[in-house]
């Protein structure tokens, strides 16, 4: 299984890119659009990087790994990708903090800070296992008074 694009016609259904070249599949999943742009973030798997966070704008040149969170062939397995204020909130395992909460705007930078752990909720290598994120409008939350 690879990344495909379709306008719902035979002629308009094409493979975007063969992420894991050859016979093996990159198995793209959790495709999540970023705002109103043509960019989507998703998880894909390769022999070189394992399962990591990728992005696509529907073109070959615009499809690439965003971050090798668990460096090398080990997988960070990003999941539960959820849009929050134009960025993607997701769970991933960097290999030393366990499965924790991460954030990405889907871009690349020389500092690498466009994709980063939000917080090591359960410090150390034990996972906090965040999942099933729900974005709630603050106006929908009950008002609280006093200090807690």
Short mmCIF file of N, CA, C and O in Angstrom, two decimals:
data_model
loop_
_atom_site.label_atom_id
_atom_site.label_comp_id
_atom_site.label_asym_id
_atom_site.label_seq_id
_atom_site.Cartn_x
_atom_site.Cartn_y
_atom_site.Cartn_z
N UNK A 1 0.85 -1.18 0.00
CA UNK A 1 0.00 0.00 0.00
C UNK A 1 0.89 1.24 0.00
O UNK A 1 1.82 1.32 0.79
N UNK A 2 0.57 2.16 -0.87
CA UNK A 2 1.33 3.40 -0.97
C UNK A 2 0.36 4.59 -0.97
O UNK A 2 -0.85 4.41 -0.87
N UNK A 3 0.89 5.78 -1.10
CA UNK A 3 0.09 7.01 -1.06
C UNK A 3 -0.49 7.31 -2.44
O UNK A 3 0.25 7.43 -3.41
N UNK A 4 -1.83 7.42 -2.52
CA UNK A 4 -2.53 7.69 -3.76
C UNK A 4 -3.34 8.97 -3.63
O UNK A 4 -3.69 9.40 -2.54
N UNK A 5 -3.69 9.54 -4.76
CA UNK A 5 -4.54 10.72 -4.84
C UNK A 5 -5.64 10.45 -5.86
O UNK A 5 -5.41 9.77 -6.86
N UNK A 6 -6.84 10.97 -5.60
CA UNK A 6 -7.93 10.73 -6.53
C UNK A 6 -8.90 11.90 -6.57
O UNK A 6 -9.16 12.53 -5.55
N UNK A 7 -9.41 12.17 -7.76
CA UNK A 7 -10.52 13.12 -7.92
C UNK A 7 -11.81 12.35 -8.20
O UNK A 7 -12.78 12.92 -8.66
N UNK A 8 -11.82 11.08 -7.93
CA UNK A 8 -12.91 10.11 -8.08
C UNK A 8 -13.15 9.68 -9.52
O UNK A 8 -14.19 9.10 -9.83
N UNK A 9 -12.16 9.92 -10.40
CA UNK A 9 -12.25 9.39 -11.76
C UNK A 9 -11.09 8.43 -11.97
O UNK A 9 -10.09 8.47 -11.26
N UNK A 10 -11.23 7.54 -12.95
CA UNK A 10 -10.15 6.60 -13.28
C UNK A 10 -8.90 7.37 -13.67
O UNK A 10 -7.79 7.09 -13.19
N UNK A 11 -9.05 8.35 -14.55
CA UNK A 11 -7.90 9.12 -15.03
C UNK A 11 -7.26 9.97 -13.92
O UNK A 11 -6.07 10.22 -13.95
N UNK A 12 -8.07 10.39 -12.97
CA UNK A 12 -7.58 11.25 -11.90
C UNK A 12 -7.14 10.51 -10.65
O UNK A 12 -6.93 11.12 -9.60
N UNK A 13 -6.99 9.20 -10.74
CA UNK A 13 -6.54 8.39 -9.61
C UNK A 13 -5.12 7.92 -9.90
O UNK A 13 -4.90 7.12 -10.81
N UNK A 14 -4.17 8.45 -9.14
CA UNK A 14 -2.75 8.18 -9.40
C UNK A 14 -2.00 7.97 -8.09
O UNK A 14 -2.38 8.51 -7.04
N UNK A 15 -0.94 7.19 -8.17
CA UNK A 15 -0.06 7.05 -7.01
C UNK A 15 0.76 8.32 -6.90
O UNK A 15 1.35 8.77 -7.87
N UNK A 16 0.81 8.91 -5.71
CA UNK A 16 1.57 10.14 -5.48
C UNK A 16 3.06 9.82 -5.51
O UNK A 16 3.83 10.46 -6.22
N UNK A 17 3.46 8.85 -4.71
CA UNK A 17 4.86 8.48 -4.61
C UNK A 17 4.97 7.08 -4.01
O UNK A 17 4.12 6.68 -3.22
N UNK A 18 6.01 6.37 -4.39
CA UNK A 18 6.31 5.06 -3.81
C UNK A 18 7.27 5.31 -2.66
O UNK A 18 8.49 5.33 -2.85
N UNK A 19 6.73 5.54 -1.46
CA UNK A 19 7.56 5.92 -0.30
C UNK A 19 8.55 4.82 0.04
O UNK A 19 9.73 5.09 0.24
N UNK A 20 8.08 3.57 0.12
CA UNK A 20 8.97 2.43 0.36
C UNK A 20 9.15 1.75 -0.98
O UNK A 20 8.37 0.90 -1.37
N UNK A 21 10.17 2.17 -1.70
CA UNK A 21 10.38 1.72 -3.08
C UNK A 21 10.48 0.20 -3.17
O UNK A 21 11.00 -0.46 -2.29
N UNK A 22 9.95 -0.30 -4.27
CA UNK A 22 10.00 -1.73 -4.52
C UNK A 22 8.72 -2.42 -4.10
O UNK A 22 7.65 -1.81 -4.07
N UNK A 23 8.84 -3.67 -3.75
CA UNK A 23 7.69 -4.51 -3.46
C UNK A 23 7.06 -4.20 -2.10
O UNK A 23 5.87 -4.36 -1.90
N UNK A 24 7.86 -3.74 -1.13
CA UNK A 24 7.34 -3.49 0.22
C UNK A 24 6.39 -2.31 0.23
O UNK A 24 6.42 -1.45 -0.64
N UNK A 25 5.54 -2.25 1.25
CA UNK A 25 4.54 -1.20 1.39
C UNK A 25 4.94 -0.23 2.51
O UNK A 25 5.49 -0.64 3.52
N UNK A 26 4.64 1.06 2.30
CA UNK A 26 4.87 2.04 3.37
C UNK A 26 3.65 2.15 4.28
O UNK A 26 3.71 2.75 5.34
N UNK A 27 2.51 1.58 3.85
CA UNK A 27 1.29 1.53 4.65
C UNK A 27 0.93 2.89 5.26
O UNK A 27 0.82 3.02 6.48
N UNK A 28 0.73 3.93 4.44
CA UNK A 28 0.38 5.24 5.00
C UNK A 28 -0.97 5.18 5.73
O UNK A 28 -1.91 4.54 5.26
N UNK A 29 -1.02 5.82 6.90
CA UNK A 29 -2.26 5.83 7.68
C UNK A 29 -2.34 7.08 8.55
O UNK A 29 -1.37 7.80 8.70
N UNK A 30 -3.51 7.32 9.11
CA UNK A 30 -3.79 8.49 9.95
C UNK A 30 -3.60 9.79 9.18
O UNK A 30 -3.08 10.77 9.73
N UNK A 31 -4.00 9.84 7.91
CA UNK A 31 -3.85 11.05 7.10
C UNK A 31 -4.69 12.17 7.72
O UNK A 31 -5.89 12.02 7.94
N UNK A 32 -4.03 13.29 8.03
CA UNK A 32 -4.68 14.40 8.71
C UNK A 32 -4.33 15.70 8.01
O UNK A 32 -3.16 16.07 7.94
N UNK A 33 -5.33 16.42 7.46
CA UNK A 33 -5.05 17.69 6.78
C UNK A 33 -4.67 18.78 7.78
O UNK A 33 -5.19 18.82 8.89
N UNK A 34 -3.72 19.63 7.38
CA UNK A 34 -3.34 20.78 8.19
C UNK A 34 -4.12 22.00 7.72
O UNK A 34 -3.92 22.49 6.61
N UNK A 35 -5.02 22.48 8.55
CA UNK A 35 -5.86 23.65 8.25
C UNK A 35 -6.51 23.54 6.89
O UNK A 35 -6.93 22.46 6.50
N UNK A 36 -6.59 24.64 6.17
CA UNK A 36 -7.21 24.65 4.86
C UNK A 36 -6.18 24.50 3.75
O UNK A 36 -6.45 24.84 2.61
N UNK A 37 -5.00 24.04 4.09
CA UNK A 37 -3.94 23.88 3.10
C UNK A 37 -4.10 22.55 2.39
O UNK A 37 -4.95 21.73 2.73
N UNK A 38 -3.26 22.32 1.39
CA UNK A 38 -3.26 21.05 0.68
C UNK A 38 -2.29 20.06 1.31
O UNK A 38 -2.01 19.02 0.75
N UNK A 39 -1.77 20.40 2.48
CA UNK A 39 -0.79 19.56 3.16
C UNK A 39 -1.48 18.62 4.15
O UNK A 39 -2.38 19.02 4.88
N UNK A 40 -1.04 17.36 4.13
CA UNK A 40 -1.53 16.37 5.08
C UNK A 40 -0.34 15.73 5.79
O UNK A 40 0.70 15.51 5.18
N UNK A 41 -0.51 15.44 7.06
CA UNK A 41 0.48 14.67 7.82
C UNK A 41 -0.05 13.25 7.96
O UNK A 41 -1.27 13.03 8.01
N UNK A 42 0.87 12.28 8.04
CA UNK A 42 0.46 10.89 8.17
C UNK A 42 1.62 10.05 8.67
O UNK A 42 2.77 10.50 8.70
N UNK A 43 1.32 8.83 9.07
CA UNK A 43 2.34 7.87 9.46
C UNK A 43 2.65 6.99 8.25
O UNK A 43 1.74 6.54 7.55
N UNK A 44 3.93 6.77 7.99
CA UNK A 44 4.35 5.83 6.95
C UNK A 44 5.56 5.05 7.47
O UNK A 44 6.29 5.52 8.34
N UNK A 45 5.76 3.86 6.90
CA UNK A 45 6.82 2.97 7.37
C UNK A 45 7.80 2.66 6.25
O UNK A 45 7.39 2.32 5.13
N UNK A 46 9.09 2.80 6.55
CA UNK A 46 10.15 2.42 5.61
C UNK A 46 11.20 1.60 6.35
O UNK A 46 11.29 1.65 7.57
N UNK A 47 12.00 0.86 5.58
CA UNK A 47 13.10 0.11 6.20
C UNK A 47 14.12 1.06 6.80
O UNK A 47 14.71 0.78 7.84
N UNK A 48 14.32 2.23 6.18
CA UNK A 48 15.32 3.18 6.65
C UNK A 48 14.92 3.87 7.95
O UNK A 48 15.74 4.06 8.84
N UNK A 49 13.65 4.29 8.07
CA UNK A 49 13.20 5.11 9.21
C UNK A 49 12.24 4.41 10.17
O UNK A 49 11.95 4.94 11.23
N UNK A 50 11.71 3.26 9.80
CA UNK A 50 10.64 2.67 10.60
C UNK A 50 9.36 3.45 10.37
O UNK A 50 9.21 4.14 9.36
N UNK A 51 8.41 3.39 11.31
CA UNK A 51 7.15 4.14 11.20
C UNK A 51 7.35 5.52 11.79
O UNK A 51 7.60 5.66 13.00
N UNK A 52 7.24 6.54 10.94
CA UNK A 52 7.50 7.92 11.37
C UNK A 52 6.47 8.88 10.79
O UNK A 52 5.61 8.49 10.00
N UNK A 53 6.60 10.16 11.14
CA UNK A 53 5.70 11.21 10.69
C UNK A 53 6.14 11.74 9.33
O UNK A 53 7.28 12.17 9.16
N UNK A 54 5.21 11.71 8.36
CA UNK A 54 5.46 12.18 7.00
C UNK A 54 4.46 13.27 6.64
O UNK A 54 3.47 13.46 7.34
N UNK A 55 4.71 13.97 5.54
CA UNK A 55 3.78 14.97 5.03
C UNK A 55 3.69 14.86 3.53
O UNK A 55 4.62 14.37 2.88
N UNK A 56 2.59 15.33 2.98
CA UNK A 56 2.44 15.39 1.54
C UNK A 56 1.58 16.58 1.15
O UNK A 56 0.71 16.99 1.91
N UNK A 57 1.88 17.13 -0.01
CA UNK A 57 1.00 18.13 -0.62
C UNK A 57 0.40 17.56 -1.90
O UNK A 57 -0.14 18.26 -2.72
N UNK A 58 0.55 16.24 -2.07
CA UNK A 58 0.01 15.55 -3.23
C UNK A 58 0.97 15.46 -4.39
O UNK A 58 0.62 14.98 -5.46
N UNK A 59 2.23 15.91 -4.18
CA UNK A 59 3.24 15.83 -5.23
C UNK A 59 4.42 14.99 -4.75
O UNK A 59 4.59 14.79 -3.54
N UNK A 60 5.23 14.53 -5.69
CA UNK A 60 6.42 13.75 -5.33
C UNK A 60 7.37 14.59 -4.48
O UNK A 60 7.80 14.16 -3.42
N UNK A 61 7.67 15.82 -4.95
CA UNK A 61 8.61 16.68 -4.21
C UNK A 61 8.06 17.14 -2.87
O UNK A 61 8.83 17.46 -1.96
N UNK A 62 6.75 17.20 -2.75
CA UNK A 62 6.12 17.67 -1.52
C UNK A 62 5.78 16.56 -0.55
O UNK A 62 5.06 16.79 0.42
N UNK A 63 6.30 15.36 -0.79
CA UNK A 63 6.06 14.22 0.10
C UNK A 63 7.40 13.79 0.70
O UNK A 63 8.30 13.39 -0.01
N UNK A 64 7.52 13.94 2.02
CA UNK A 64 8.79 13.61 2.68
C UNK A 64 8.57 13.39 4.17
O UNK A 64 7.54 13.76 4.74
N UNK A 65 9.58 12.78 4.81
CA UNK A 65 9.54 12.56 6.25
C UNK A 65 9.69 13.91 6.94
O UNK A 65 10.53 14.72 6.56
N UNK A 66 8.84 14.16 7.93
CA UNK A 66 8.91 15.41 8.70
C UNK A 66 9.95 15.27 9.81
O UNK A 66 10.75 16.15 10.03
N UNK A 67 9.90 14.15 10.51
CA UNK A 67 10.83 13.94 11.62
C UNK A 67 11.07 12.46 11.84
O UNK A 67 10.12 11.67 11.84
N UNK A 68 12.33 12.10 12.02
CA UNK A 68 12.70 10.74 12.41
C UNK A 68 12.76 10.76 13.93
O UNK A 68 13.83 10.91 14.53
N UNK A 69 11.61 10.68 14.57
CA UNK A 69 11.48 10.87 16.02
C UNK A 69 12.25 9.81 16.79
O UNK A 69 12.95 10.11 17.74
N UNK A 70 12.13 8.55 16.40
CA UNK A 70 12.92 7.48 16.99
C UNK A 70 14.00 7.17 15.95
O UNK A 70 13.79 6.39 15.03
N UNK A 71 15.13 7.80 16.09
CA UNK A 71 16.18 7.88 15.06
C UNK A 71 16.62 6.50 14.57
O UNK A 71 16.82 5.58 15.36
N UNK A 72 16.75 6.42 13.25
CA UNK A 72 17.17 5.18 12.61
C UNK A 72 15.98 4.35 12.20
O UNK A 72 14.88 4.86 11.99
N UNK A 73 16.19 3.05 12.09
CA UNK A 73 15.14 2.14 11.61
C UNK A 73 14.09 1.82 12.67
O UNK A 73 13.06 1.22 12.36
N UNK A 74 14.33 2.22 13.91
CA UNK A 74 13.32 2.00 14.96
C UNK A 74 12.13 2.92 14.72
O UNK A 74 12.29 4.01 14.19
N UNK A 75 10.95 2.52 15.13
CA UNK A 75 9.73 3.28 14.87
C UNK A 75 9.28 4.11 16.05
O UNK A 75 9.31 3.65 17.19
N UNK A 76 8.81 5.33 15.77
CA UNK A 76 8.16 6.14 16.80
C UNK A 76 6.65 5.88 16.78
O UNK A 76 5.95 6.17 17.73
N UNK A 77 6.15 5.35 15.67
CA UNK A 77 4.75 5.00 15.47
C UNK A 77 3.80 6.14 15.85
O UNK A 77 2.99 6.01 16.77
N UNK A 78 3.89 7.28 15.16
CA UNK A 78 2.98 8.39 15.48
C UNK A 78 1.53 7.99 15.21
O UNK A 78 1.23 7.34 14.21
N UNK A 79 0.67 8.32 16.16
CA UNK A 79 -0.74 7.92 16.04
C UNK A 79 -1.63 8.97 16.70
O UNK A 79 -1.16 9.87 17.38
N UNK A 80 -2.93 8.82 16.47
CA UNK A 80 -3.93 9.74 17.00
C UNK A 80 -3.64 11.18 16.56
O UNK A 80 -3.75 12.12 17.35
N UNK A 81 -3.22 11.35 15.31
CA UNK A 81 -2.88 12.68 14.80
C UNK A 81 -4.15 13.53 14.76
O UNK A 81 -5.13 13.18 14.11
N UNK A 82 -4.11 14.65 15.48
CA UNK A 82 -5.28 15.52 15.65
C UNK A 82 -4.88 16.96 15.41
O UNK A 82 -3.88 17.42 15.95
N UNK A 83 -5.66 17.68 14.63
CA UNK A 83 -5.38 19.08 14.34
C UNK A 83 -5.74 19.95 15.53
O UNK A 83 -6.85 19.86 16.07
N UNK A 84 -4.79 20.82 15.96
CA UNK A 84 -5.00 21.75 17.07
C UNK A 84 -4.33 23.07 16.73
O UNK A 84 -3.10 23.13 16.62
N UNK A 85 -5.11 24.11 16.51
CA UNK A 85 -4.58 25.44 16.19
C UNK A 85 -3.59 25.42 15.03
O UNK A 85 -2.53 26.03 15.08
N UNK A 86 -3.92 24.67 13.99
CA UNK A 86 -3.10 24.63 12.79
C UNK A 86 -1.88 23.73 12.88
O UNK A 86 -1.07 23.67 11.97
N UNK A 87 -1.76 23.02 14.00
CA UNK A 87 -0.64 22.09 14.17
C UNK A 87 -1.19 20.71 14.48
O UNK A 87 -2.36 20.56 14.83
N UNK A 88 -0.34 19.71 14.36
CA UNK A 88 -0.76 18.34 14.62
C UNK A 88 -0.28 17.90 16.00
O UNK A 88 0.90 17.97 16.31
N UNK A 89 -1.22 17.45 16.80
CA UNK A 89 -0.94 16.88 18.11
C UNK A 89 -1.02 15.36 17.92
O UNK A 89 -1.96 14.87 17.27
N UNK A 90 -0.07 14.62 18.45
CA UNK A 90 -0.07 13.17 18.25
C UNK A 90 0.74 12.47 19.32
O UNK A 90 1.49 13.10 20.07
N UNK A 91 0.60 11.17 19.38
CA UNK A 91 1.38 10.34 20.30
C UNK A 91 2.51 9.69 19.52
O UNK A 91 2.32 9.28 18.38
N UNK A 92 3.71 9.63 20.12
CA UNK A 92 4.86 8.99 19.49
C UNK A 92 5.88 8.59 20.55
O UNK A 92 5.90 9.15 21.64
N UNK A 93 6.73 7.63 20.18
CA UNK A 93 7.75 7.11 21.10
C UNK A 93 9.13 7.38 20.50
O UNK A 93 9.48 6.84 19.45
N UNK A 94 9.93 8.22 21.17
CA UNK A 94 11.26 8.56 20.65
C UNK A 94 12.33 7.55 21.05
O UNK A 94 13.49 7.70 20.72
N UNK A 95 11.95 6.51 21.77
CA UNK A 95 12.89 5.46 22.13
C UNK A 95 13.49 5.63 23.51
O UNK A 95 14.13 4.72 24.02
N UNK A 96 13.31 6.79 24.13
CA UNK A 96 13.85 6.95 25.48
C UNK A 96 12.88 7.60 26.45
O UNK A 96 13.09 7.56 27.65
N UNK A 97 11.80 8.20 25.97
CA UNK A 97 10.79 8.76 26.87
C UNK A 97 9.52 7.91 26.91
O UNK A 97 8.62 8.19 27.68
N UNK A 98 9.43 6.93 26.05
CA UNK A 98 8.20 6.15 25.92
C UNK A 98 7.22 6.89 25.02
O UNK A 98 7.56 7.91 24.41
N UNK A 99 6.01 6.41 24.94
CA UNK A 99 4.98 7.00 24.08
C UNK A 99 4.42 8.24 24.77
O UNK A 99 3.75 8.14 25.80
N UNK A 100 4.69 9.42 24.20
CA UNK A 100 4.31 10.68 24.83
C UNK A 100 3.62 11.61 23.84
O UNK A 100 3.44 11.28 22.67
N UNK A 101 3.26 12.80 24.30
CA UNK A 101 2.53 13.79 23.53
C UNK A 101 3.49 14.66 22.71
O UNK A 101 4.42 15.25 23.27
N UNK A 102 3.26 14.75 21.38
CA UNK A 102 4.11 15.50 20.46
C UNK A 102 3.29 16.51 19.68
O UNK A 102 2.06 16.39 19.58
N UNK A 103 3.98 17.51 19.10
CA UNK A 103 3.34 18.55 18.30
C UNK A 103 4.20 18.84 17.08
O UNK A 103 5.43 18.86 17.18
N UNK A 104 3.57 19.06 15.92
CA UNK A 104 4.31 19.39 14.71
C UNK A 104 3.49 20.34 13.85
O UNK A 104 2.27 20.22 13.78
N UNK A 105 4.19 21.27 13.17
CA UNK A 105 3.49 22.10 12.18
C UNK A 105 3.70 21.54 10.78
O UNK A 105 3.26 22.12 9.80
N UNK A 106 4.41 20.41 10.67
CA UNK A 106 4.59 19.74 9.40
C UNK A 106 5.69 20.30 8.53
O UNK A 106 5.87 19.87 7.40
N UNK A 107 6.46 21.24 9.06
CA UNK A 107 7.54 21.82 8.25
C UNK A 107 8.89 21.31 8.74
O UNK A 107 8.99 20.67 9.78
N UNK A 108 9.91 21.62 7.96
CA UNK A 108 11.28 21.28 8.33
C UNK A 108 12.02 22.54 8.73
O UNK A 108 11.72 23.62 8.23
N UNK A 109 12.96 22.42 9.63
CA UNK A 109 13.82 23.55 9.97
C UNK A 109 15.18 23.03 10.37
O UNK A 109 15.33 21.87 10.74
N UNK A 110 16.15 23.90 10.32
CA UNK A 110 17.51 23.49 10.69
C UNK A 110 17.61 23.19 12.18
O UNK A 110 18.47 22.45 12.63
N UNK A 111 16.70 23.75 12.99
CA UNK A 111 16.73 23.49 14.43
C UNK A 111 15.96 22.24 14.80
O UNK A 111 16.13 21.70 15.89
N UNK A 112 15.08 21.77 13.90
CA UNK A 112 14.30 20.58 14.17
C UNK A 112 13.19 20.80 15.18
O UNK A 112 12.55 19.87 15.61
N UNK A 113 12.95 22.06 15.57
CA UNK A 113 11.96 22.34 16.60
C UNK A 113 10.54 22.47 16.08
O UNK A 113 9.63 22.81 16.82
N UNK A 114 10.30 22.22 14.80
CA UNK A 114 8.92 22.28 14.31
C UNK A 114 8.16 21.03 14.71
O UNK A 114 6.94 21.03 14.69
N UNK A 115 8.86 19.99 15.10
CA UNK A 115 8.26 18.78 15.65
C UNK A 115 8.97 18.50 16.97
O UNK A 115 10.18 18.32 17.00
N UNK A 116 8.20 18.51 18.06
CA UNK A 116 8.84 18.32 19.37
C UNK A 116 7.87 17.71 20.37
O UNK A 116 6.66 17.78 20.20
N UNK A 117 8.46 17.11 21.41
CA UNK A 117 7.65 16.55 22.48
C UNK A 117 7.03 17.72 23.25
O UNK A 117 7.70 18.72 23.51
N UNK A 118 5.74 17.64 23.55
CA UNK A 118 5.07 18.69 24.31
C UNK A 118 5.45 18.56 25.77
O UNK A 118 5.83 19.52 26.42
N UNK A 119 5.33 17.36 26.29
CA UNK A 119 5.68 17.11 27.68
C UNK A 119 5.88 15.61 27.88
O UNK A 119 5.14 14.81 27.33
N UNK A 120 6.88 15.28 28.66
CA UNK A 120 7.09 13.89 29.08
C UNK A 120 6.18 13.69 30.29
O UNK A 120 6.58 13.89 31.43
N UNK A 121 4.94 13.34 30.02
CA UNK A 121 3.91 13.28 31.06
C UNK A 121 4.26 12.26 32.14
O UNK A 121 4.08 12.52 33.33
N UNK A 122 4.77 11.12 31.74
CA UNK A 122 5.22 10.10 32.68
C UNK A 122 6.74 10.04 32.55
O UNK A 122 7.27 9.28 31.73
N UNK A 123 7.48 10.85 33.32
CA UNK A 123 8.93 10.99 33.13
C UNK A 123 9.68 9.66 33.11
O UNK A 123 9.30 8.70 33.77
N UNK A 124 10.75 9.64 32.33
CA UNK A 124 11.56 8.45 32.17
C UNK A 124 11.12 7.69 30.94
O UNK A 124 10.47 8.23 30.06
N UNK A 125 11.46 6.40 30.89
CA UNK A 125 11.15 5.62 29.69
C UNK A 125 9.78 4.96 29.74
O UNK A 125 9.38 4.25 28.82
N UNK A 126 9.02 5.19 30.82
CA UNK A 126 7.65 4.67 30.89
C UNK A 126 6.72 5.57 30.10
O UNK A 126 6.83 6.78 30.16
N UNK A 127 5.81 4.97 29.38
CA UNK A 127 4.89 5.73 28.52
C UNK A 127 3.71 6.28 29.30
O UNK A 127 3.21 5.65 30.22
N UNK A 128 3.24 7.46 28.88
CA UNK A 128 1.96 7.95 29.40
C UNK A 128 0.84 7.49 28.47
O UNK A 128 -0.32 7.52 28.85
N UNK A 129 1.19 7.06 27.25
CA UNK A 129 0.25 6.51 26.27
C UNK A 129 -0.94 7.42 25.98
O UNK A 129 -2.09 7.00 26.06
N UNK A 130 -0.70 8.69 25.60
CA UNK A 130 -1.83 9.57 25.26
C UNK A 130 -2.53 9.07 24.00
O UNK A 130 -1.90 8.56 23.09
N UNK A 131 -3.86 9.20 23.97
CA UNK A 131 -4.62 8.73 22.81
C UNK A 131 -6.00 9.34 22.76
O UNK A 131 -6.46 9.93 23.73
N UNK A 132 -6.64 9.23 21.59
CA UNK A 132 -8.01 9.69 21.36
C UNK A 132 -8.20 11.15 21.76
O UNK A 132 -9.04 11.48 22.60
N UNK A 133 -7.41 12.05 21.17
CA UNK A 133 -7.48 13.46 21.49
C UNK A 133 -8.78 14.09 20.99
O UNK A 133 -9.28 13.73 19.92
N UNK A 134 -9.31 15.01 21.76
CA UNK A 134 -10.51 15.75 21.39
C UNK A 134 -10.21 17.23 21.57
O UNK A 134 -9.75 17.65 22.62
N UNK A 135 -10.47 18.01 20.53
CA UNK A 135 -10.28 19.45 20.60
C UNK A 135 -11.59 20.06 21.07
O UNK A 135 -12.64 19.82 20.48
N UNK A 136 -11.52 20.84 22.13
CA UNK A 136 -12.71 21.45 22.72
C UNK A 136 -12.55 22.96 22.68
O UNK A 136 -11.49 23.49 23.05
N UNK A 137 -13.57 23.65 22.24
CA UNK A 137 -13.57 25.10 22.23
C UNK A 137 -13.68 25.57 23.68
O UNK A 137 -14.54 25.10 24.43
N UNK A 138 -12.82 26.51 24.09
CA UNK A 138 -12.83 27.00 25.47
C UNK A 138 -14.19 27.55 25.86
O UNK A 138 -14.60 27.47 27.02
N UNK A 139 -14.94 28.09 24.90
CA UNK A 139 -16.27 28.63 25.20
C UNK A 139 -17.24 27.53 25.60
O UNK A 139 -18.26 27.80 26.25
N UNK A 140 -16.93 26.28 25.24
CA UNK A 140 -17.80 25.16 25.59
C UNK A 140 -17.51 24.60 26.98
O UNK A 140 -18.25 23.75 27.47
N UNK A 141 -16.44 25.05 27.62
CA UNK A 141 -16.05 24.54 28.91
C UNK A 141 -16.77 25.32 30.02
O UNK A 141 -16.99 26.52 29.90
N UNK A 142 -17.12 24.65 31.11
CA UNK A 142 -17.77 25.36 32.22
C UNK A 142 -16.80 26.35 32.85
O UNK A 142 -15.60 26.11 32.94
N UNK A 143 -17.34 27.47 33.29
CA UNK A 143 -16.52 28.50 33.93
C UNK A 143 -16.11 28.01 35.32
O UNK A 143 -16.85 27.31 36.00
N UNK A 144 -14.89 28.39 35.72
CA UNK A 144 -14.41 28.03 37.04
C UNK A 144 -14.03 29.31 37.78
O UNK A 144 -13.55 30.24 37.18
N UNK A 145 -14.23 29.30 39.06
CA UNK A 145 -13.83 30.45 39.85
C UNK A 145 -12.91 29.99 40.96
O UNK A 145 -12.93 28.83 41.36
N UNK A 146 -12.13 30.91 41.46
CA UNK A 146 -11.22 30.58 42.53
C UNK A 146 -9.95 29.94 42.06
O UNK A 146 -9.79 29.60 40.90
N UNK A 147 -9.00 29.78 42.96
CA UNK A 147 -7.72 29.16 42.64
C UNK A 147 -7.76 27.69 42.97
O UNK A 147 -8.38 27.28 43.95
N UNK A 148 -7.07 26.92 42.20
CA UNK A 148 -6.98 25.48 42.47
C UNK A 148 -5.56 25.07 42.58
O UNK A 148 -4.71 25.51 41.95
#
